Coordinates of C-alpha atoms in Angstrom, one line a residue:
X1 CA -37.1 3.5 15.1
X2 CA -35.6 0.3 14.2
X3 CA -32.1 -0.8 15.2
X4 CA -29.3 0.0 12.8
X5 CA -28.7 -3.9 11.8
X6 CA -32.3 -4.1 10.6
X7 CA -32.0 -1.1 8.8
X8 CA -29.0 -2.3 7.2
X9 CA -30.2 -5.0 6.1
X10 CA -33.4 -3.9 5.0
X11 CA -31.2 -1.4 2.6
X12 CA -29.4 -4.9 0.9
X13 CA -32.4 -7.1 1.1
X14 CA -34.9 -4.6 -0.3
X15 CA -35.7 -3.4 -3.7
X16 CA -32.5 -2.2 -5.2
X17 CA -30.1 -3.8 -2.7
X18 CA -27.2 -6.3 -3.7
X19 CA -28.8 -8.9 -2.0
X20 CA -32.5 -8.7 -2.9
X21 CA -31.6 -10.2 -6.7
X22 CA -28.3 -12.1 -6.3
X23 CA -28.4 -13.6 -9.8
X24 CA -29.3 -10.1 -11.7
X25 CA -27.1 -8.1 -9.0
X26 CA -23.8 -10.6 -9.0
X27 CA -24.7 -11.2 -12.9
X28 CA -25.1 -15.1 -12.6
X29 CA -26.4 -15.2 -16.3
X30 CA -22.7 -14.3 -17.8
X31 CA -20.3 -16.5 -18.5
X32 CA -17.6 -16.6 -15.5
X33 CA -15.1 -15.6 -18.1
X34 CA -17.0 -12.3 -19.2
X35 CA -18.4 -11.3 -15.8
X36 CA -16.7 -9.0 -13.6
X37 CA -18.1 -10.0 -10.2
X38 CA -19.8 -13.6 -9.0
X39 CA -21.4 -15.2 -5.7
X40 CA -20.9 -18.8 -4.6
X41 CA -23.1 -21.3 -2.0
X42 CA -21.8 -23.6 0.1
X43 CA -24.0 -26.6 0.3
X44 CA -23.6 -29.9 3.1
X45 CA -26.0 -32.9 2.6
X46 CA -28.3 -30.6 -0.2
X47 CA -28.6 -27.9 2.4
X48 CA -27.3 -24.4 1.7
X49 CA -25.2 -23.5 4.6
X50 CA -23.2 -20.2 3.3
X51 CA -22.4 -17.8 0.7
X52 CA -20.0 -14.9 -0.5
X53 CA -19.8 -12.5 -3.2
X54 CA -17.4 -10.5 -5.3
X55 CA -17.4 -7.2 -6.9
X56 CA -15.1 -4.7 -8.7
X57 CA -13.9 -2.8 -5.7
X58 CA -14.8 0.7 -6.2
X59 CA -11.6 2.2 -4.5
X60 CA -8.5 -0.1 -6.5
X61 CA -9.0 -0.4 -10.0
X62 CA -6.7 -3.5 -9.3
X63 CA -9.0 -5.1 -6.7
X64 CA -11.5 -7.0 -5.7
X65 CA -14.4 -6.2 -3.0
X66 CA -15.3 -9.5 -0.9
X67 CA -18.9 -9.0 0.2
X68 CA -21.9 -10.6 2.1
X69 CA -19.9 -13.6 3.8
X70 CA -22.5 -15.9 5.7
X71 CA -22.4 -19.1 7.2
X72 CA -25.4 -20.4 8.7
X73 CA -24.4 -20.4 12.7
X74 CA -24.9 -23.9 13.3
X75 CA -22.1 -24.6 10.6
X76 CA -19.9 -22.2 11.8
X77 CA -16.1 -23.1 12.8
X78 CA -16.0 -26.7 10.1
X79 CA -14.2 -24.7 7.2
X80 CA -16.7 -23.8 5.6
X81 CA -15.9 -19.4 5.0
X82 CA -12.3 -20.7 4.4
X83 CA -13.5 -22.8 1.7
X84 CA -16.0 -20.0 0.5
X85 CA -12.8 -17.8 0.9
X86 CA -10.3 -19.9 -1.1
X87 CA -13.1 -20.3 -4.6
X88 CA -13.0 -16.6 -4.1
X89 CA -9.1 -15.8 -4.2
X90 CA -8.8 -18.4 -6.6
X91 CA -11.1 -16.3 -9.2
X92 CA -9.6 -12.9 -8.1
X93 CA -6.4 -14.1 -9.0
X94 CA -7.6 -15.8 -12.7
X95 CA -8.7 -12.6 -13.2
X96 CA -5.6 -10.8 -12.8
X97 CA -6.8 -8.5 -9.7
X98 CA -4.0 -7.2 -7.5
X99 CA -5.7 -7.5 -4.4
X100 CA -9.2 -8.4 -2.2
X101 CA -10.5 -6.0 0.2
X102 CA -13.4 -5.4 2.4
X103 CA -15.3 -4.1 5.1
X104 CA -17.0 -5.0 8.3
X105 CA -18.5 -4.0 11.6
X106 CA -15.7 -2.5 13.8
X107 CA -17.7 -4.7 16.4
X108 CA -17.7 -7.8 14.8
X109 CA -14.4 -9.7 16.2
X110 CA -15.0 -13.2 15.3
X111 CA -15.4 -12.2 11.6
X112 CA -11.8 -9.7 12.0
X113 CA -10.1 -12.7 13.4
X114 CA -11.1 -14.3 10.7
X115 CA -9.8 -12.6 8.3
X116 CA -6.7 -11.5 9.7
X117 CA -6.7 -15.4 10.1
X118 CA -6.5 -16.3 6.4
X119 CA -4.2 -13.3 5.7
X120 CA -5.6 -9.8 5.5
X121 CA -4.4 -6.9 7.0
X122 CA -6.4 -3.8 9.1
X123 CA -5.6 -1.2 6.3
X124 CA -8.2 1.9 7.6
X125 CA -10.8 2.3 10.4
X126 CA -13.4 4.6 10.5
X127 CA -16.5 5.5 12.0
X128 CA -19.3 6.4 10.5
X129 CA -22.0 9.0 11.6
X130 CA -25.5 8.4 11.4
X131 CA -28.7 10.3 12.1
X132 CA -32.5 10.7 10.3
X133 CA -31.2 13.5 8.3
X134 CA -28.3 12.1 7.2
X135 CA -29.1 8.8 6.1
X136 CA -32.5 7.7 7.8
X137 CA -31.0 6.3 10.6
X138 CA -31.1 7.0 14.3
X139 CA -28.2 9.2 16.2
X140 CA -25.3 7.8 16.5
X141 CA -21.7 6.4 15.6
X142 CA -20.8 2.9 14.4
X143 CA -17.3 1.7 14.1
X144 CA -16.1 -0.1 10.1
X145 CA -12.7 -1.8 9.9
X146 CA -11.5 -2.0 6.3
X147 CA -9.0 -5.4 5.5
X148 CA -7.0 -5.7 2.4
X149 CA -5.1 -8.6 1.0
X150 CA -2.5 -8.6 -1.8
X151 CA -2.6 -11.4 -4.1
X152 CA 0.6 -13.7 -5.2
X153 CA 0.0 -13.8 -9.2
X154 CA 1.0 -17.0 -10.9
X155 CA 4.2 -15.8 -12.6
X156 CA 7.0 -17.3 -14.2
X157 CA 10.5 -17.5 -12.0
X158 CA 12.2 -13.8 -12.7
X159 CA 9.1 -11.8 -13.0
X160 CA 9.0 -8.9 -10.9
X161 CA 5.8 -7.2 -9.4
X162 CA 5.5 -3.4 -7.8
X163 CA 3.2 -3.2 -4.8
X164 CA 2.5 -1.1 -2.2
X165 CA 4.1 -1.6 0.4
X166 CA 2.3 -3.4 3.6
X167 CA 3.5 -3.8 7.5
X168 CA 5.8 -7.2 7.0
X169 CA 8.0 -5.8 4.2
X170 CA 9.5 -3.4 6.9
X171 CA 12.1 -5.6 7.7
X172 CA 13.6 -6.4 4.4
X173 CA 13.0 -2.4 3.6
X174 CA 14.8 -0.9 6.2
X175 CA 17.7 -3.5 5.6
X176 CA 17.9 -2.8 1.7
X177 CA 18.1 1.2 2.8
X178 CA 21.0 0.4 5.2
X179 CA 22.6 -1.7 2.9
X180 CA 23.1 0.9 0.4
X181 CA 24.3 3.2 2.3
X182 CA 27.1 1.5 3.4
X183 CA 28.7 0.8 -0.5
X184 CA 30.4 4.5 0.6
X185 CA 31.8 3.4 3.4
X186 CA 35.2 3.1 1.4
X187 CA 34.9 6.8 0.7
X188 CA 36.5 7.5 3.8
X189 CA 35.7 7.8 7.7
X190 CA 34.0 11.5 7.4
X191 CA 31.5 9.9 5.0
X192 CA 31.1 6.7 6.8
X193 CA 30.2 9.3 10.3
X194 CA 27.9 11.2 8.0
X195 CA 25.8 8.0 6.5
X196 CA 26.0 6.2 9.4
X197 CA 24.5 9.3 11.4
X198 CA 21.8 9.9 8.1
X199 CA 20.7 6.2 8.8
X200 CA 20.1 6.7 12.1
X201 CA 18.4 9.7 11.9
X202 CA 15.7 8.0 9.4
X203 CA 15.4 4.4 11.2
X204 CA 15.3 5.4 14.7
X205 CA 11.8 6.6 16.1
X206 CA 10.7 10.0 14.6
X207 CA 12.6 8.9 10.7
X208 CA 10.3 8.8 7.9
X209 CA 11.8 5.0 7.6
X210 CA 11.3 3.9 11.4
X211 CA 7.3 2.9 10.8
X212 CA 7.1 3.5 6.9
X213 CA 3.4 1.8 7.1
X214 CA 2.4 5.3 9.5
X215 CA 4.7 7.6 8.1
X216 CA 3.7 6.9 4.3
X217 CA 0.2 6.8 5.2
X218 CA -0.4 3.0 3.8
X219 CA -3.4 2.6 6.0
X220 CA -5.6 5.6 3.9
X221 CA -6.3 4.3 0.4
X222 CA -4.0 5.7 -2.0
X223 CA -7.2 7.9 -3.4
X224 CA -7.1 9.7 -0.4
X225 CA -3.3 9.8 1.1
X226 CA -1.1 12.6 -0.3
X227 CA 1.6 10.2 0.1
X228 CA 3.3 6.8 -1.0
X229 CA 5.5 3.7 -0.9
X230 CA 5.8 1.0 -3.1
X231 CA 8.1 -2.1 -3.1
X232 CA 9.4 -4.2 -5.7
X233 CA 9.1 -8.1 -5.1
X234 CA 10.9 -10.4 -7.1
X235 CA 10.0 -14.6 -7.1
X236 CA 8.6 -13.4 -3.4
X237 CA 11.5 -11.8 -2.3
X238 CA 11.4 -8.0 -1.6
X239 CA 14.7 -6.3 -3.6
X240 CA 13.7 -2.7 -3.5
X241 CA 11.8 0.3 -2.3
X242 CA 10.8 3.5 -3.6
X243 CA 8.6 6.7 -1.2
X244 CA 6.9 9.8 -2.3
X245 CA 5.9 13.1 0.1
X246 CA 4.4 16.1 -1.2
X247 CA 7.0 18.8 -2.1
X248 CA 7.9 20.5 0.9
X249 CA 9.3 23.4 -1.4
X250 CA 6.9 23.2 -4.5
X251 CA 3.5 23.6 -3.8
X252 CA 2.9 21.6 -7.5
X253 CA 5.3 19.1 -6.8
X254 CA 5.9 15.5 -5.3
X255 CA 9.5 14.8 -3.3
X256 CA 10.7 11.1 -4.5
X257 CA 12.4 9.6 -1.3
X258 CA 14.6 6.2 0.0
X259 CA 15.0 5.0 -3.6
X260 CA 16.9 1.5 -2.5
X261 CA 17.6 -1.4 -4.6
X262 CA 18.7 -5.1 -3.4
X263 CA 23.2 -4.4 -4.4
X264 CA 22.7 -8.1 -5.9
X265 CA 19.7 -7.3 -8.2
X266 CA 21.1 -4.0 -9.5
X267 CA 21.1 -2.9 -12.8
X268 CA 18.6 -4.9 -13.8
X269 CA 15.8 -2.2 -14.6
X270 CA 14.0 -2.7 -11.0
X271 CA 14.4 1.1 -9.8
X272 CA 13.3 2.2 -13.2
X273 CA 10.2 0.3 -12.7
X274 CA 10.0 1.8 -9.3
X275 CA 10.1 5.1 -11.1
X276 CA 7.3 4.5 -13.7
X277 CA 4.8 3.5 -10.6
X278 CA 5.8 6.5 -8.8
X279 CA 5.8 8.9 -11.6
X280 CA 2.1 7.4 -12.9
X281 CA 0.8 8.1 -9.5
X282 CA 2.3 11.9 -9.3
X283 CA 0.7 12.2 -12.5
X284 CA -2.5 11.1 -11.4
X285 CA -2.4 13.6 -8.3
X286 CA -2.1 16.3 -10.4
X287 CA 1.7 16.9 -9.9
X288 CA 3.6 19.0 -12.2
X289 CA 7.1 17.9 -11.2
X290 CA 9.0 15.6 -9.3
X291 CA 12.1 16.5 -7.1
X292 CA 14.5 14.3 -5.0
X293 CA 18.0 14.5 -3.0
X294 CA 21.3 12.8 -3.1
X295 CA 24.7 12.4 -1.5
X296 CA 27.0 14.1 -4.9
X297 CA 29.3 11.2 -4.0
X298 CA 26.6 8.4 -5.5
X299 CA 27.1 8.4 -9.1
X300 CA 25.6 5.4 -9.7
X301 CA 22.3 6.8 -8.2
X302 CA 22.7 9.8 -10.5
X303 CA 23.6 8.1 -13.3
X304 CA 20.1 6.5 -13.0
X305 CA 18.1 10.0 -12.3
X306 CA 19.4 11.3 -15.5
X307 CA 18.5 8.4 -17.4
X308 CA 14.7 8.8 -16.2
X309 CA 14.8 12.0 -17.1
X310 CA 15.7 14.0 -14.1
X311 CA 18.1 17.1 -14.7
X312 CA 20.2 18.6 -11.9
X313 CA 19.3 22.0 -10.1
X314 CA 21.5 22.5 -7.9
X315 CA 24.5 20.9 -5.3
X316 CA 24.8 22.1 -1.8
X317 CA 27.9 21.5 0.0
X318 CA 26.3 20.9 3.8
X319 CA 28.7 21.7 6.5
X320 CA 29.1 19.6 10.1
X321 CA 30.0 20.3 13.2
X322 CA 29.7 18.5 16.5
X323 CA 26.9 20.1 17.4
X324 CA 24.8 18.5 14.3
X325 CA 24.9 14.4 15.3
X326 CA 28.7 14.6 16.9
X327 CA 30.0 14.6 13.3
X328 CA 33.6 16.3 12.8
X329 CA 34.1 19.5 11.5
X330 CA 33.5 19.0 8.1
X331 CA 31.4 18.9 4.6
X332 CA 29.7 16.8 1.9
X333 CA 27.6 17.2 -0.9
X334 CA 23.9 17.5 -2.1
X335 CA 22.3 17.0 -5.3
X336 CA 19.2 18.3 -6.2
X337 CA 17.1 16.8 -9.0
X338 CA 14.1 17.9 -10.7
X339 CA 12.0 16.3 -13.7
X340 CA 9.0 18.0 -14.8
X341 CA 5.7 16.2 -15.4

């Protein structure tokens, strides 16, 4: 039997394969402002040296699959895939796509360090099982790292952009989320013990906001996860975050978590637009309803529930002891929101 390269690339050279007709398959003919995908050559002293493709990615109706990037070896380490790579970003972005991803060998390291290199991050691995039955191929496993990168769209100054949420907004995140809590501070020391103990809970290891990229699942595509977390950016500046979990107490319903919003770019419409991504996407899952939590002393956070159509449950007054986080003797309040789909 042959080895699994030359299988592979018998599948994309052969009849029916993306590379066995590039100009019908990449749709050469069209116009570059009609045509959804395209392939570009390199060429050095009339010689063609390299060459990389583009297609609708199947996965992100909002991106853009990088494919079959090739540099001939004796030209490899001038430039020449980071030029390749830069015609190509430059068209995904004139085309209003979101973000480039794509796939290769889990064994192929200079390519991964190339593109980590010229800024995409490892977003899923998996490995694939092959055998005759299956797909034709021999017995065995091969390893496919899957890289993603999100595109900066040429915007005027002000304009804001939701995005999920990827491994080097976790800094800026995790400061909004403290920030907030501690506007209630003034409320008096018991409430200052309470959030103080409530942000350590959820930032130390083991909180839902200590490694949101694990926790929220960001690495499965958001087909797949059963989870969430998007951030809202603002001239390149992250101001806000928003989470979703499944339900823990509705089996049709989706739990909206760690709303936060920059104090200075409040009241501005950003965690409504937080809301309308998250909302769309429960939608899309099939949700029926959406529920979330809040201290009762954050009006200004209710305020805004009720406005996106949210309608209060119930409130809870928890009590606190000693023995739960070394908090007084005590108790605050819960507010439970629910807004059906």
């Amino acid at each position: 039997m042959k080895p699994l390269e030359v299988l592979y690339l018998d599948t994309i050279l052969g009849p029916g394969g993306d590379m066995s007709n590039i100009y019908e398959y990449f749709k050469i003919g069209e116009s570059e402002a009609d045509s959804d995908r395209n392939f570009w050559v390199a060429e050095k002293d009339g010689e063609v040296v390299g060459g990389v493709g583009v297609i609708p990615s199947p996965e992100y109706v909002d991106g853009a699959e990088l494919i079959r990037m090739s540099v001939k070896a004796s030209c490899r380490g001038h430039g020449i895939a980071g030029k390749l790579m830069d015609v190509l970003i430059s068209w995904a972005i004139g085309k209003g796509y979101n973000r480039v991803v794509l796939s290769t060998g889990g064994q192929w390291e200079e390519a991964k360090r190339f593109y980590t290199k010229h800024g995409f991050h490892l977003y899923k691995e998996k490995c694939i099982n092959t055998s005759p039955e299956l797909n034709g191929l021999p017995e065995g496993v091969f390893p496919v790292s899957y890289y993603m990168k999100l595109l900066t769209q040429v915007s005027t100054p002000g304009t804001l952009h939701i995005r999920r949420f990827i491994p080097s907004d976790q800094e800026a995140i995790s400061a909004i989320f403290k920030a907030g809590f501690s506007l209630y501070f003034e409320k008096g020391e018991y409430i200052e013990r309470v959030q103080t103990w409530f942000l350590q809970m959820k930032l130390e290891p083991g909180g839902d906001m200590h490694d949101i990229y694990e926790y929220f699942k960001i690495g499965e595509s958001e087909a797949d996860s059963d989870r969430n977390f998007w951030v809202a950016e603002k001239d390149g500046e992250v101001v806000g975050g928003v989470g979703v979990i499944p339900s823990p107490e509705y089996v049709d319903g989706a739990e909206l978590i760690r709303m936060s919003v920059k104090a200075s770019c409040r009241g501005h419409g950003i965690a409504g637009k937080l809301m309308d991504v998250l909302i769309s996407w429960a939608i899309g899952k099939g949700y029926k309803r959406v529920v979330l939590s809040t201290g009762t002393i954050m009006e200004q956070a209710k305020r805004t529930y009720l406005k996106y159509g949210f309608h209060l449950v119930e409130e809870k007054m928890i009590k606190t002891t000693k023995e739960i986080g070394n908090l007084p003797d005590g108790e605050f309040g819960v507010s439970y929101y629910m807004k059906e789909l």
